[in-house]
């Protein structure tokens, strides 16, 4: 029943040798260093011309600073959890309040699911919700888009969203007053059996066609809408 969805600075040394000659002017040109891939490399310089002779003495040394770059990976993802929260445990039934609503002027073809964290600790909604209608608990809805780039971690009182395509115009449908929902762990396994969720008073019932589908969880409602209403 499972549908898986999911430098270093290279310091440069000034290499110049003292040439034994009795002249009064000196010049020394450093070779430009090369960067091994630092995020913001310093501009390199290349010496031009020839070096002038210098008075005998010890070879000059560079006092140029030799920084060591430090890099920390920053989390990325479109509307999903931050790195500091990404280690939060998977959300379960006891952590969430589930709400349902229609989009205005939509004729009931799509349904928005809103999950609110009702605890005092963050939790993570992985992948997409397992949604079932009726007794067909072994065949949850399939996702309608590619896996999300990051997980949806929600803190206390925060929300995450998922959208459903219920039916197409002219399609034969069946009405339901509730649906089953289960949540996934990081390995795309369900975290417990589906629980039955009553639809809100605003929705009351949904009509479902032959191939309904669901989006991945997202903290950004507009991202959910983008997939729900994209061209078929």
Protein backbone atom coordinates (compact mmCIF):
# COMPACT_ATOMS: atom_id res chain seq x y z
CA UNK A 1 0.00 0.00 0.00
CA UNK A 2 2.96 2.22 0.09
CA UNK A 3 3.80 4.73 -2.50
CA UNK A 4 7.20 6.09 -1.94
CA UNK A 5 7.42 9.20 -3.05
CA UNK A 6 11.72 11.95 -1.41
CA UNK A 7 36.37 24.83 0.40
CA UNK A 8 38.80 25.73 1.36
CA UNK A 9 40.86 28.72 0.85
CA UNK A 10 44.07 27.86 -0.72
CA UNK A 11 46.54 30.24 0.74
CA UNK A 12 49.03 31.56 -1.62
CA UNK A 13 52.70 32.17 -0.78
CA UNK A 14 54.64 35.00 -2.20
CA UNK A 15 57.46 33.26 -4.01
CA UNK A 16 60.27 35.65 -4.83
CA UNK A 17 64.00 35.11 -4.63
CA UNK A 18 66.51 37.80 -3.82
CA UNK A 19 68.84 38.48 -6.71
CA UNK A 20 72.32 39.65 -5.73
CA UNK A 21 72.87 42.98 -7.42
CA UNK A 22 73.69 46.49 -6.38
CA UNK A 23 70.60 48.44 -7.40
CA UNK A 24 68.49 50.74 -5.28
CA UNK A 25 64.96 49.84 -6.37
CA UNK A 26 63.08 46.68 -5.47
CA UNK A 27 59.92 45.05 -6.77
CA UNK A 28 58.23 41.79 -5.97
CA UNK A 29 55.19 40.36 -7.69
CA UNK A 30 53.08 37.59 -6.07
CA UNK A 31 51.60 34.86 -8.13
CA UNK A 32 47.82 34.86 -8.10
CA UNK A 33 46.37 32.14 -5.93
CA UNK A 34 43.72 29.70 -7.14
CA UNK A 35 40.49 28.95 -5.40
CA UNK A 36 39.37 25.39 -4.77
CA UNK A 37 35.68 26.19 -4.73
CA UNK A 38 34.93 28.58 -1.89
CA UNK A 39 31.52 30.17 -2.09
CA UNK A 40 32.85 33.76 -2.52
CA UNK A 41 36.36 33.47 -3.93
CA UNK A 42 38.74 36.40 -3.59
CA UNK A 43 39.83 37.90 -6.91
CA UNK A 44 43.16 36.55 -8.10
CA UNK A 45 46.02 38.66 -9.42
CA UNK A 46 48.68 37.76 -11.92
CA UNK A 47 52.04 39.53 -11.87
CA UNK A 48 52.98 41.27 -15.06
CA UNK A 49 56.41 42.41 -16.29
CA UNK A 50 59.67 41.41 -14.69
CA UNK A 51 60.94 41.89 -11.19
CA UNK A 52 63.64 44.48 -10.60
CA UNK A 53 66.87 43.44 -8.89
CA UNK A 54 67.04 43.90 -5.15
CA UNK A 55 69.79 44.49 -2.62
CA UNK A 56 71.10 41.24 -1.18
CA UNK A 57 69.38 40.19 1.98
CA UNK A 58 66.93 37.62 3.38
CA UNK A 59 64.13 36.47 1.13
CA UNK A 60 60.95 38.52 1.75
CA UNK A 61 58.02 36.82 3.35
CA UNK A 62 54.35 37.60 2.93
CA UNK A 63 52.30 38.94 5.77
CA UNK A 64 49.07 38.40 3.87
CA UNK A 65 46.29 36.92 6.06
CA UNK A 66 45.57 33.24 5.59
CA UNK A 67 41.88 32.79 6.44
CA UNK A 68 40.25 29.42 6.80
CA UNK A 69 36.77 29.36 5.35
CA UNK A 70 34.03 27.69 7.30
CA UNK A 71 30.86 26.46 5.65
CA UNK A 72 27.63 25.24 7.12
CA UNK A 73 24.92 23.74 5.00
CA UNK A 74 21.76 25.75 4.95
CA UNK A 75 18.46 23.94 4.54
CA UNK A 76 16.49 24.51 1.41
CA UNK A 77 13.04 23.72 0.28
CA UNK A 78 9.98 25.43 -1.07
CA UNK A 79 7.76 26.17 1.86
CA UNK A 80 8.94 23.26 3.95
CA UNK A 81 10.64 22.74 7.29
CA UNK A 82 13.77 24.49 8.46
CA UNK A 83 16.97 22.65 9.29
CA UNK A 84 16.65 23.24 13.04
CA UNK A 85 13.27 21.63 13.04
CA UNK A 86 13.92 18.90 10.50
CA UNK A 87 14.85 16.44 13.25
CA UNK A 88 11.48 16.75 14.94
CA UNK A 89 9.66 13.41 15.21
CA UNK A 90 6.99 12.40 12.76
CA UNK A 91 3.53 13.79 13.47
CA UNK A 92 0.90 11.33 14.62
CA UNK A 93 -2.83 11.36 15.15
CA UNK A 94 -2.48 12.72 18.67
CA UNK A 95 -0.39 15.71 17.48
CA UNK A 96 -2.78 17.12 14.89
CA UNK A 97 -6.16 18.65 14.31
CA UNK A 98 -7.40 18.10 10.76
CA UNK A 99 -9.65 20.60 9.00
CA UNK A 100 -11.22 20.51 5.54
CA UNK A 101 -12.44 23.26 3.23
CA UNK A 102 -13.35 23.94 -0.39
CA UNK A 103 -11.82 26.59 -2.59
CA UNK A 104 -14.23 29.33 -3.62
CA UNK A 105 -15.87 28.96 -7.05
CA UNK A 106 -14.50 25.43 -7.43
CA UNK A 107 -17.68 23.36 -7.64
CA UNK A 108 -16.30 20.90 -5.08
CA UNK A 109 -13.73 19.29 -7.38
CA UNK A 110 -10.85 19.94 -4.99
CA UNK A 111 -10.47 19.72 -1.22
CA UNK A 112 -7.95 21.49 1.05
CA UNK A 113 -6.71 19.60 4.11
CA UNK A 114 -5.23 21.70 6.91
CA UNK A 115 -3.19 20.01 9.65
CA UNK A 116 -2.62 22.07 12.82
CA UNK A 117 -0.08 21.07 15.49
CA UNK A 118 -2.02 21.04 18.76
CA UNK A 119 0.97 20.11 20.99
CA UNK A 120 3.73 22.20 22.58
CA UNK A 121 6.51 20.57 20.51
CA UNK A 122 7.32 20.56 16.77
CA UNK A 123 6.61 17.52 14.65
CA UNK A 124 7.21 16.63 11.01
CA UNK A 125 4.75 15.70 8.29
CA UNK A 126 6.67 13.53 5.85
CA UNK A 127 5.84 13.08 2.17
CA UNK A 128 2.06 13.14 1.61
CA UNK A 129 -0.93 11.98 3.66
CA UNK A 130 -2.35 8.54 3.07
CA UNK A 131 -5.97 9.33 2.19
CA UNK A 132 -8.67 6.71 1.76
CA UNK A 133 -12.40 6.83 1.11
CA UNK A 134 -14.86 4.22 2.22
CA UNK A 135 -13.62 0.76 2.99
CA UNK A 136 -10.77 0.78 0.49
CA UNK A 137 -8.09 1.33 3.14
CA UNK A 138 -5.46 -0.63 1.21
CA UNK A 139 -5.45 1.77 -1.74
CA UNK A 140 -4.57 5.28 -0.58
CA UNK A 141 -4.59 8.17 -3.03
CA UNK A 142 -1.48 8.56 -5.15
CA UNK A 143 0.53 11.81 -5.14
CA UNK A 144 0.00 14.20 -8.04
CA UNK A 145 3.52 15.71 -8.14
CA UNK A 146 7.17 14.87 -7.64
CA UNK A 147 8.48 14.48 -4.10
CA UNK A 148 8.87 17.67 -2.13
CA UNK A 149 12.39 19.12 -1.74
CA UNK A 150 12.10 19.25 2.04
CA UNK A 151 9.87 18.00 4.80
CA UNK A 152 7.09 20.01 6.45
CA UNK A 153 7.95 20.55 10.10
CA UNK A 154 5.37 22.47 12.10
CA UNK A 155 5.78 24.03 15.51
CA UNK A 156 3.02 24.43 18.10
CA UNK A 157 -0.12 25.97 16.57
CA UNK A 158 1.47 26.04 13.11
CA UNK A 159 -0.19 24.56 10.04
CA UNK A 160 0.67 22.47 7.00
CA UNK A 161 -1.47 21.86 3.94
CA UNK A 162 -2.30 19.17 1.40
CA UNK A 163 -4.74 19.33 -1.50
CA UNK A 164 -6.95 16.70 -3.12
CA UNK A 165 -8.23 16.43 -6.66
CA UNK A 166 -11.52 14.66 -6.20
CA UNK A 167 -13.02 14.28 -9.66
CA UNK A 168 -13.08 15.58 -13.20
CA UNK A 169 -16.07 17.18 -14.88
CA UNK A 170 -18.49 14.65 -16.30
CA UNK A 171 -16.93 11.78 -14.35
CA UNK A 172 -19.00 9.27 -12.45
CA UNK A 173 -18.64 9.98 -8.73
CA UNK A 174 -19.57 8.63 -5.33
CA UNK A 175 -20.38 10.72 -2.24
CA UNK A 176 -18.61 10.39 1.15
CA UNK A 177 -19.12 12.17 4.45
CA UNK A 178 -15.70 11.28 5.88
CA UNK A 179 -12.27 10.03 4.84
CA UNK A 180 -9.40 8.05 6.31
CA UNK A 181 -5.99 9.63 6.95
CA UNK A 182 -2.63 8.20 8.03
CA UNK A 183 0.81 9.78 8.23
CA UNK A 184 4.18 8.64 6.93
CA UNK A 185 7.56 8.26 8.59
CA UNK A 186 10.87 9.23 6.91
CA UNK A 187 11.01 5.86 5.14
CA UNK A 188 7.61 6.27 3.49
CA UNK A 189 5.93 3.81 5.85
CA UNK A 190 2.59 4.63 7.39
CA UNK A 191 2.64 5.70 11.02
CA UNK A 192 -0.32 3.68 12.22
CA UNK A 193 -3.65 2.72 10.72
CA UNK A 194 -5.84 5.34 9.04
CA UNK A 195 -8.27 7.14 11.32
CA UNK A 196 -11.66 8.26 10.13
CA UNK A 197 -12.03 12.04 9.87
CA UNK A 198 -15.42 13.71 9.59
CA UNK A 199 -15.68 16.50 7.05
CA UNK A 200 -16.25 20.02 8.33
CA UNK A 201 -19.67 21.65 8.43
CA UNK A 202 -18.60 23.80 5.50
CA UNK A 203 -17.89 20.73 3.36
CA UNK A 204 -20.40 18.19 4.71
CA UNK A 205 -19.70 15.68 1.93
CA UNK A 206 -17.37 15.17 -1.03
CA UNK A 207 -17.92 13.51 -4.37
CA UNK A 208 -15.02 11.34 -5.51
CA UNK A 209 -14.27 10.13 -9.01
CA UNK A 210 -12.26 7.18 -10.26
CA UNK A 211 -8.73 8.58 -9.89
CA UNK A 212 -8.49 11.09 -7.06
CA UNK A 213 -4.99 12.25 -6.02
CA UNK A 214 -3.24 14.22 -3.29
CA UNK A 215 -0.35 16.70 -3.00
CA UNK A 216 2.63 16.47 -0.68
CA UNK A 217 2.45 18.28 2.64
CA UNK A 218 3.59 21.90 2.37
CA UNK A 219 3.85 24.87 4.72
CA UNK A 220 2.93 27.17 1.83
CA UNK A 221 -0.72 26.97 0.85
CA UNK A 222 -0.02 28.67 -2.48
CA UNK A 223 2.31 25.81 -3.45
CA UNK A 224 -0.47 23.34 -2.79
CA UNK A 225 -2.83 25.38 -4.93
CA UNK A 226 -0.27 25.47 -7.73
CA UNK A 227 -0.32 21.69 -8.01
CA UNK A 228 -4.02 21.27 -7.39
CA UNK A 229 -5.05 23.69 -10.12
CA UNK A 230 -2.30 23.09 -12.65
CA UNK A 231 -3.33 22.14 -16.17
CA UNK A 232 -4.37 18.52 -16.45
